[in-house]
Amino acid sequence: MPTYNEKVMEYFMNPRNVGELPDADGTGTVGNPVCGDLMTFTIKVENNRLKDIKFKTFGCGAAIAVSSMVTELARGMTIEEAMKLTNKQVAEKLGGLPKNKLHCSNLGADALHKAIENYLSDKKDVAVVERKATKEDKEGQEGCKCPYCDSELQNDIPFCVKCNRKIDK
Amino acid sequence: MKKVYFDHNATTPVLPGVIEAMQVYLREEFGNPSSQHDYGEKPGEAIEQARARVAAMIGSNPGELIFTSCGSESNNLAIKGAALANKTKGNHIIISAIEHFSVINSAKALKKLGFEVTRVPVDRYGIVNPDEVRKAITDKTILVSIMHANGVIGVIEPIAEISRILKDKNIIFHTDAVQTAGTIKTDVNELGVDMLSIAGSQFYGPKGTGALYVRKGIRILPLIDGGVQEGGRRAGTENVPAIAGLGRAAELAVKEMDKRAVHMKKLKDKLQKGIFDSVPEVILNGHPDRRLPGVLNVSVKYIEGESMLMLLNMQGIALSSGSACTSKALKASHVHLAIGLKHEDAHGSLLFSLGIDNKEEDVDYLIEALPPIVEKLRKMSPIYNKEK
């Protein structure tokens, strides 16, 4: 088992904001069961701020702690601030994660951003905040590999781009 | 805090009698068995005594055993050693889809040297169909390696049947018996194998001990060249204390095997019933009957193994999972995928491997601890809701 620090353990043992908002303004899901991590975030927006945010996560201790931390950090932020939240910041707030668990933290902020993008896509009058993946995001993102040929898997593609085998998601 | 160890397939505790048998060779009798003077005498005798005891456990001649440093070394020596020594006869090797990584990766290494490898599939219980082995044989086949029992799902393979298919075909048959030798009856003649791997760490012996049975007349190339230790097939000064411990563990295993099996099966059955009665939507992995007495593997649907292990560990309960998150490679266990489990169910698998030190109250403790943990994690799971 990886050695998680006390803060990660605390957020894993007592996760904040677990659940699903019934009348959510936006929903975002990232990850896939092949890799063992799946996160769904729901958000409620009021006056351009994240009034409420909840998560549901299928995954390891790190994935749960990261989700929990993201909801806590993002609550109360403006949409623009929340879109600027990086996975690296989340990992730092948790006092660091084991190296082979960094890809879990890379899912957390992405799920939040997806939920926000989902919210914005319904609001044509608000300019969509573009966010490009930074180099930091990509660090440690290696992790989910094709079970057949070992090459890197890409989220959202239902087959392995290298060996062409179907990946059940 | 109460402590419960349900991870005996990772390794077993070392029995006090085993430790005792080792100590003298760490203290007074430290000599090198190859020495011609008095210091070499007792250590040399200890090795031959251990060889006789391990041989008695698997029904072989002592001279057909090579001591190694672990089960992985035994498997490497068997696969690479036999393939390389027999490459003039052919270059095709057959293994199963659920072998231990020391077999799979030995075969992979041979591929780079020009060998061809066929991995025969298993059915949904994890059992190799002997007909699949028959179909995979070509006139280039020189070696077949199928494990005696799988350590992850506990299923016992039809080794004797496969051996009948290979008979008179001039194909070497190896079985990885790391999970069976010392645990259930494992007799090289009844199984009809030419090579068989053993590890002391799986039956209350010391870690760092193993043996490979090589039937007389089978040629293998050593992996470690040097002196004439182990008949020149495994050079290097022998780990005398460890080998003495392995011998003692084998002796005890033979004596207590039936009693141990009854004890473990009783606890395993109680554990299985307890889990299925108290946790909804659990899948049994592996065959319901054709399995090791102390091994239970289940998948708890909609949640992931590492989180379960962590919460169980907080309560002093130790076990394993086939989840990607618990493996350094971040991949779901190949055994679970080979039996056709969905990835999410592989990630939600729990492996309980019981041992002689487990008590009924350990099982009660687990059955009380597990349901609230499952409930907590399912409440958090996005796939639990979607499928409801």
XYZ file of C-alpha atoms in Angstrom:
557
model
C 0.000 0.000 0.000
C 1.347 3.477 -0.732
C 2.305 5.620 2.201
C -0.006 8.579 2.275
C 0.697 11.534 4.536
C -1.603 12.416 7.435
C -3.476 15.062 5.505
C -4.299 12.737 2.622
C -5.421 10.100 5.117
C -7.594 12.651 6.894
C -9.324 13.704 3.662
C -9.739 10.065 2.669
C -11.154 8.994 6.014
C -13.425 12.036 6.385
C -14.200 13.184 2.869
C -15.912 16.546 2.481
C -18.843 17.192 0.155
C -19.640 13.659 -0.897
C -22.737 13.285 -3.020
C -24.558 14.614 -5.999
C -26.456 17.903 -6.212
C -29.976 17.079 -7.383
C -30.524 20.351 -9.269
C -26.954 20.870 -10.452
C -26.079 23.669 -12.864
C -23.180 21.673 -14.238
C -21.859 18.092 -14.175
C -18.388 16.854 -15.064
C -17.039 13.296 -15.208
C -13.450 12.217 -15.854
C -11.443 9.025 -15.704
C -12.523 5.530 -16.591
C -12.929 2.252 -14.800
C -10.090 0.646 -16.789
C -7.650 2.680 -14.766
C -9.624 2.330 -11.591
C -10.546 5.989 -11.184
C -13.804 7.705 -12.050
C -14.914 11.073 -10.664
C -18.170 12.961 -11.068
C -18.518 16.540 -9.851
C -21.764 18.475 -9.658
C -21.851 22.252 -9.132
C -24.364 24.897 -8.227
C -23.556 28.433 -9.469
C -24.899 31.716 -8.106
C -23.723 35.192 -9.122
C -20.826 33.654 -11.026
C -19.609 31.847 -7.906
C -19.546 28.135 -7.024
C -22.191 28.141 -4.341
C -22.146 24.422 -3.824
C -20.086 21.528 -5.128
C -20.227 17.797 -4.506
C -18.303 14.770 -5.736
C -18.631 11.058 -6.205
C -15.511 9.007 -6.795
C -14.734 5.397 -7.629
C -11.064 5.024 -6.888
C -8.145 4.694 -4.550
C -7.439 6.623 -1.385
C -5.621 9.362 -3.305
C -8.495 9.815 -5.748
C -10.972 10.247 -2.903
C -8.732 12.640 -0.972
C -8.092 14.706 -4.121
C -11.802 14.946 -4.969
C -12.533 15.976 -1.441
C -9.841 18.665 -1.477
C -10.974 20.038 -4.850
C -14.523 20.560 -3.600
C -13.267 22.303 -0.500
C -10.910 24.613 -2.413
C -13.363 25.450 -5.171
C -16.397 26.224 -3.048
C -16.989 29.981 -3.040
C -14.570 30.648 -5.898
C -15.667 32.613 -8.963
C -15.916 30.628 -12.188
C -12.697 32.256 -13.417
C -10.830 31.416 -10.226
C -12.037 27.836 -10.258
C -10.955 27.399 -13.868
C -7.467 28.459 -12.828
C -7.233 25.847 -10.086
C -4.524 23.394 -11.088
C -3.972 19.777 -10.193
C -0.588 20.734 -8.859
C -2.184 23.153 -6.377
C -4.519 20.409 -5.204
C -1.644 17.983 -4.658
C 0.306 20.697 -2.815
C -2.641 21.458 -0.567
C -2.686 17.791 0.356
C 0.966 17.973 1.317
C 2.023 15.876 -1.671
C 1.057 12.484 -3.049
C 3.113 9.353 -3.738
C 4.647 9.632 -7.200
C 2.670 6.792 -8.741
C -0.529 8.388 -7.475
C -0.052 11.740 -9.168
C -2.326 10.772 -12.021
C -5.205 10.591 -9.519
C -4.627 14.207 -8.608
C -4.588 15.062 -12.276
C -8.185 13.969 -12.504
C -9.515 16.132 -9.688
C -9.265 19.626 -11.152
C -10.165 18.272 -14.594
C -13.485 16.988 -13.295
C -14.215 20.379 -11.775
C -13.315 22.159 -15.035
C -15.557 19.808 -16.962
C -18.456 20.567 -14.656
C -17.879 24.292 -15.159
C -17.614 23.896 -18.926
C -20.857 21.963 -18.835
C -22.460 24.839 -16.947
C -21.067 27.434 -19.343
C -22.152 25.550 -22.442
C -25.738 26.276 -21.460
C -24.985 29.957 -20.995
C -24.279 31.454 -24.372
C -24.069 34.985 -22.954
C -21.056 34.207 -20.792
C -17.719 33.953 -22.518
C -16.339 30.462 -22.188
C -13.123 30.514 -20.247
C -10.588 28.690 -22.332
C -8.096 26.684 -20.431
C -5.154 25.034 -22.043
C -3.412 22.089 -20.473
C -0.167 23.239 -18.926
C 3.055 21.333 -18.674
C 2.393 20.859 -14.979
C -0.867 19.067 -15.723
C 0.938 16.531 -17.792
C 3.498 15.722 -15.144
C 2.883 12.338 -13.659
C -0.026 11.774 -15.962
C 1.465 8.523 -17.159
C -0.389 5.896 -15.309
C -3.272 4.359 -17.137
C -1.905 1.864 -19.584
C -3.560 -0.456 -22.059
C -4.030 -3.843 -20.383
C -3.069 -5.583 -23.640
C -0.073 -3.732 -25.047
C 1.103 -1.501 -22.191
C 0.954 1.734 -24.140
C -0.501 4.902 -22.710
C -4.290 5.151 -22.782
C -6.115 8.355 -23.552
C -9.233 9.267 -21.683
C -12.412 9.451 -23.756
C -11.192 7.075 -26.457
C -12.846 3.663 -26.163
C -9.951 1.760 -27.699
C -6.194 1.631 -27.434
C -4.690 3.826 -30.138
C -1.659 1.584 -30.426
C -2.974 -1.984 -30.523
C -6.537 -1.128 -31.486
C -8.043 -3.386 -28.828
C -11.342 -2.285 -27.419
C -11.235 -0.943 -23.871
C -14.487 -1.344 -21.968
C -15.373 1.833 -20.186
C -5.806 -2.813 18.253
C -6.712 -6.299 17.137
C -4.543 -7.533 14.283
C -5.720 -10.011 11.674
C -3.512 -11.356 8.901
C -5.386 -12.636 5.843
C -2.517 -12.375 3.368
C -0.825 -15.770 3.567
C -0.435 -15.969 -0.224
C 1.835 -12.935 0.019
C 3.838 -14.787 2.623
C 3.232 -16.906 5.701
C 4.614 -16.237 9.161
C 7.695 -18.275 10.029
C 7.014 -21.064 12.534
C 9.036 -21.059 15.769
C 10.283 -24.581 14.998
C 11.620 -23.297 11.676
C 13.454 -20.393 13.295
C 14.953 -22.794 15.794
C 16.189 -25.079 13.025
C 17.908 -22.110 11.365
C 19.643 -20.555 14.337
C 22.448 -23.024 14.796
C 23.640 -22.325 11.217
C 23.667 -18.586 11.896
C 25.656 -19.013 15.103
C 27.957 -22.000 15.765
C 27.742 -23.846 12.462
C 28.455 -20.939 10.146
C 30.836 -22.896 7.913
C 30.759 -23.224 4.150
C 29.408 -26.648 3.159
C 32.002 -26.861 0.380
C 34.887 -26.635 2.861
C 36.943 -29.772 3.326
C 37.622 -29.120 7.025
C 35.350 -29.756 10.001
C 33.511 -26.443 9.668
C 31.923 -27.608 6.467
C 30.616 -30.868 7.835
C 27.470 -29.958 9.791
C 26.289 -27.312 7.290
C 26.741 -29.864 4.504
C 24.703 -32.406 6.409
C 22.015 -29.815 7.078
C 21.597 -29.184 3.368
C 21.272 -32.853 2.537
C 18.818 -33.378 5.392
C 16.711 -30.482 4.106
C 16.882 -31.901 0.585
C 15.561 -35.238 1.806
C 12.724 -33.530 3.673
C 11.632 -31.393 0.728
C 11.907 -34.427 -1.556
C 9.645 -36.391 0.804
C 7.088 -33.602 0.587
C 6.816 -33.831 -3.204
C 7.580 -37.528 -3.688
C 10.832 -37.050 -5.577
C 14.371 -38.274 -5.127
C 16.532 -35.856 -3.127
C 19.002 -35.724 -6.025
C 16.333 -34.218 -8.267
C 16.063 -31.040 -6.197
C 17.949 -27.796 -6.715
C 17.804 -25.223 -3.928
C 17.180 -21.674 -5.111
C 16.579 -18.305 -3.481
C 12.792 -18.113 -4.032
C 9.848 -19.265 -6.117
C 10.638 -16.691 -8.774
C 14.153 -18.018 -9.196
C 12.810 -21.566 -9.448
C 10.431 -20.480 -12.203
C 13.156 -18.553 -14.032
C 15.525 -21.490 -13.838
C 12.851 -23.896 -15.046
C 11.623 -21.826 -17.998
C 14.837 -20.212 -19.188
C 17.037 -23.134 -18.168
C 14.996 -25.765 -19.994
C 14.293 -23.599 -23.048
C 17.937 -22.688 -23.559
C 19.213 -26.226 -22.987
C 16.719 -27.669 -25.465
C 16.639 -25.027 -28.179
C 18.000 -27.354 -30.806
C 14.768 -29.362 -30.516
C 12.429 -26.412 -30.999
C 11.592 -22.879 -29.948
C 7.948 -22.978 -28.882
C 6.743 -22.596 -25.288
C 3.211 -22.841 -23.924
C 2.109 -21.120 -20.719
C -1.320 -20.169 -19.360
C -2.898 -16.730 -19.205
C -2.844 -16.634 -15.407
C 0.741 -17.604 -14.591
C 2.813 -15.763 -12.008
C 4.868 -12.880 -13.416
C 8.067 -14.874 -12.899
C 6.760 -17.327 -15.531
C 5.168 -14.744 -17.834
C 8.213 -12.500 -17.829
C 10.661 -15.395 -18.202
C 8.726 -16.376 -21.320
C 8.770 -12.745 -22.459
C 12.544 -12.639 -22.040
C 12.864 -15.792 -24.162
C 10.788 -14.167 -26.897
C 13.561 -11.624 -27.300
C 15.938 -14.540 -27.886
C 13.795 -15.905 -30.700
C 11.450 -18.235 -28.844
C 7.724 -18.245 -29.533
C 5.239 -18.243 -26.708
C 1.582 -19.278 -26.697
C -0.575 -18.263 -23.751
C -3.518 -20.634 -23.449
C -6.699 -19.057 -22.066
C -8.644 -20.072 -18.962
C -12.391 -20.399 -18.518
C -14.451 -18.096 -16.330
C -13.380 -20.070 -13.263
C -9.722 -19.691 -14.139
C -9.267 -23.302 -15.210
C -7.061 -24.270 -18.156
C -8.814 -26.598 -20.570
C -6.322 -29.414 -21.353
C -7.679 -29.418 -24.912
C -6.442 -25.859 -25.340
C -2.969 -27.078 -24.452
C -3.326 -29.946 -26.933
C -4.360 -27.522 -29.679
C -1.471 -25.173 -28.931
C 1.185 -27.867 -29.396
C 3.280 -27.646 -32.561
C 6.212 -29.747 -33.715
C 8.420 -26.966 -32.335
C 7.016 -27.138 -28.802
C 9.683 -27.966 -26.226
C 8.195 -26.726 -22.961
C 4.790 -26.338 -21.303
C 4.417 -24.471 -18.005
C 1.054 -24.415 -16.246
C 0.732 -23.499 -12.587
C -0.558 -26.051 -10.101
C -2.783 -23.509 -8.370
C -3.248 -19.815 -8.827
C -2.392 -17.651 -5.845
C -4.858 -14.901 -6.711
C -8.090 -16.833 -7.183
C -7.004 -20.111 -5.580
C -8.112 -22.328 -8.460
C -6.368 -25.696 -8.862
C -5.400 -26.624 -12.432
C -5.786 -30.093 -14.034
C -2.050 -30.791 -14.104
C -2.271 -34.601 -14.252
C -4.651 -34.403 -17.227
C -2.376 -32.030 -19.085
C 0.578 -34.274 -18.332
C -1.224 -37.211 -19.996
C -1.580 -35.135 -23.162
C 2.110 -34.318 -23.154
C 3.225 -37.871 -22.451
C 5.328 -39.450 -25.203
C 5.527 -36.100 -26.981
C 9.044 -35.252 -25.842
C 7.835 -31.958 -24.345
C 9.086 -30.862 -20.928
C 6.264 -30.119 -18.499
C 6.847 -27.632 -15.690
C 4.422 -26.589 -12.989
C 4.697 -23.639 -10.655
C 3.641 -25.231 -7.377
C 4.563 -22.275 -5.191
C 1.000 -22.002 -3.868
C 0.486 -25.758 -3.406
C 3.704 -27.479 -2.314
C 3.500 -27.611 1.459
C -0.183 -26.644 1.440
C -1.988 -29.447 -0.405
C -0.743 -32.811 -1.611
C 1.744 -32.155 -4.392
C 3.396 -35.299 -5.752
C 5.579 -35.039 -8.844
C 4.697 -38.543 -10.025
C 0.952 -38.208 -9.500
C 1.044 -34.877 -11.291
C 3.320 -36.283 -13.983
C 5.537 -33.238 -14.226
C 9.202 -32.934 -15.216
C 9.878 -29.774 -13.229
C 8.157 -28.227 -10.232
C 8.791 -24.945 -8.387
C 8.596 -24.564 -4.611
C 8.907 -21.540 -2.285
C 9.501 -21.772 1.463
C 7.875 -18.418 2.147
C 4.459 -19.925 1.295
C 4.402 -22.692 3.868
C 5.756 -21.158 7.082
C 9.394 -21.378 6.037
C 11.827 -18.496 5.676
C 11.710 -16.015 2.804
C 14.599 -16.291 0.388
C 14.203 -20.039 0.019
C 13.003 -22.067 -2.905
C 13.602 -25.288 -4.743
C 13.206 -26.609 -8.240
C 12.483 -30.247 -8.876
C 14.082 -31.407 -12.120
C 13.308 -34.969 -13.136
C 16.404 -37.069 -13.780
C 17.375 -36.838 -17.418
C 15.930 -33.349 -18.034
C 18.608 -30.936 -19.198
C 18.652 -27.345 -18.034
C 21.138 -24.529 -18.446
C 22.106 -22.852 -15.131
C 21.266 -19.201 -14.600
C 24.115 -18.762 -12.138
C 27.453 -20.176 -13.221
C 30.289 -20.766 -10.821
C 31.180 -23.629 -8.543
C 29.711 -27.087 -8.349
C 27.081 -26.354 -5.712
C 23.699 -27.991 -6.423
C 25.299 -30.320 -8.929
C 26.643 -27.390 -10.936
C 23.143 -26.238 -11.767
C 22.991 -23.380 -9.272
C 26.356 -22.030 -8.218
C 27.033 -19.891 -5.163
C 27.609 -20.579 -1.493
C 24.447 -22.109 -0.107
C 22.210 -20.150 2.256
C 22.530 -22.864 4.888
C 20.276 -21.425 7.641
C 17.511 -20.715 5.147
C 17.773 -24.140 3.544
C 17.670 -25.782 6.980
C 14.551 -23.731 7.723
C 12.972 -24.757 4.443
C 13.636 -28.408 5.262
C 12.071 -28.066 8.684
C 9.041 -26.279 7.190
C 8.640 -29.127 4.684
C 8.829 -31.703 7.438
C 6.138 -29.909 9.442
C 3.991 -29.418 6.350
C 3.952 -33.139 5.630
C 3.071 -33.918 9.232
C 0.313 -31.331 9.601
C -1.008 -30.881 6.067
C -4.406 -32.532 6.515
C -5.074 -30.868 9.835
C -4.091 -27.473 8.431
C -6.314 -27.885 5.375
C -9.362 -28.782 7.468
C -8.774 -25.745 9.690
C -8.348 -23.322 6.788
C -11.273 -24.651 4.782
C -13.585 -24.356 7.765
C -12.588 -20.728 8.298
C -12.695 -19.940 4.586
C -16.230 -21.347 4.264
C -17.358 -19.319 7.253
C -15.735 -16.205 5.811
C -17.349 -16.747 2.418
C -20.802 -17.257 3.900
C -20.356 -14.308 6.232
C -19.413 -11.937 3.414
C -22.159 -13.082 1.065
C -24.736 -12.847 3.847
C -23.764 -9.365 4.958
C -22.680 -7.550 1.774
C -25.010 -7.365 -1.227
C -23.697 -7.620 -4.791
C -20.489 -9.557 -4.317
C -19.024 -11.854 -6.977
C -17.068 -15.026 -6.148
C -13.936 -15.231 -8.290
C -12.496 -18.606 -9.194
C -14.061 -22.024 -8.987
C -16.490 -22.712 -6.110
C -14.941 -26.100 -5.174
C -11.762 -26.689 -7.143
C -9.681 -24.348 -5.012
C -7.032 -24.062 -2.332
C -8.438 -24.638 1.170
C -7.629 -21.181 2.532
C -8.139 -18.878 -0.447
C -11.193 -16.722 -1.056
C -11.375 -14.100 -3.791
C -14.402 -11.867 -4.198
C -15.229 -8.694 -6.097
C -17.262 -6.111 -4.273
C -19.176 -4.310 -6.985
C -19.051 -0.536 -7.546
C -16.046 0.194 -5.307
C -12.283 0.038 -5.594
C -9.928 -2.280 -3.754
C -7.268 0.049 -2.416
C -9.797 2.175 -0.541
C -11.244 -0.982 0.993
C -7.783 -2.250 1.953
C -6.893 1.085 3.540
C -10.038 1.195 5.639
C -9.602 -2.444 6.662
C -5.955 -1.796 7.479
C -7.044 1.031 9.809
C -8.838 -1.669 11.771
C -5.837 -3.975 11.786
C -6.958 -6.293 8.987
C -4.391 -7.135 6.298
C -5.234 -8.547 2.888
C -4.696 -7.995 -0.869
C -6.604 -6.771 -3.899
C -6.279 -7.135 -7.672
C -6.960 -3.451 -8.157
C -4.756 -1.379 -10.427
C -4.373 1.133 -7.622
C -2.712 -1.422 -5.384
C -0.209 -2.496 -8.020
C 2.842 -0.443 -8.819
C 2.155 -0.946 -12.518
C -1.297 0.622 -12.084
C -2.933 -2.210 -13.991
C -5.753 -4.485 -12.960
C -4.624 -8.012 -12.181
C -4.158 -10.086 -15.350
C -5.742 -13.030 -13.563
C -9.010 -11.209 -12.999
C -9.101 -9.979 -16.581
C -8.313 -13.488 -17.887
C -11.405 -14.916 -16.186
C -13.467 -12.268 -17.940
C -14.138 -9.851 -15.111
C -14.978 -6.280 -16.060
C -12.203 -3.840 -15.157
C -14.237 -2.202 -12.418
C -14.933 -5.592 -10.848
C -11.254 -6.492 -11.029
C -10.466 -3.224 -9.244
C -12.998 -4.130 -6.566
C -11.521 -7.529 -5.818
C -10.400 -8.697 -2.405
C -8.064 -11.636 -1.843
C -8.334 -13.391 1.495
C -5.653 -16.017 2.002
C -6.000 -17.741 5.335
C -3.406 -19.577 7.343
C -2.945 -21.859 10.309
C -2.590 -18.883 12.653
C -6.085 -17.548 11.838
C -8.872 -18.113 14.323
C -12.629 -18.110 14.091
C -12.769 -14.754 15.867
C -10.611 -13.246 13.101
C -13.316 -14.157 10.618
C -16.029 -12.712 12.894
C -14.014 -9.515 13.208
C -13.744 -9.142 9.415
C -17.414 -9.871 8.856
C -18.267 -7.107 11.288
C -15.774 -4.610 9.836
C -16.415 -5.054 6.118
C -20.114 -4.132 5.585
C -19.893 -0.540 6.929
C -16.747 0.044 4.851
C -18.482 -1.163 1.701
C -21.483 1.006 2.473
C -19.340 4.086 3.049
C -17.460 3.665 -0.229
C -20.543 2.814 -2.239
C -22.163 6.030 -1.061
C -19.205 7.794 -2.642
C -19.222 5.792 -5.869
C -20.524 7.349 -9.095
C -21.110 3.930 -10.668
C -23.172 2.689 -7.743
C -25.846 5.299 -8.393
C -25.866 4.988 -12.139
C -26.558 1.291 -12.076
C -29.240 1.529 -9.409
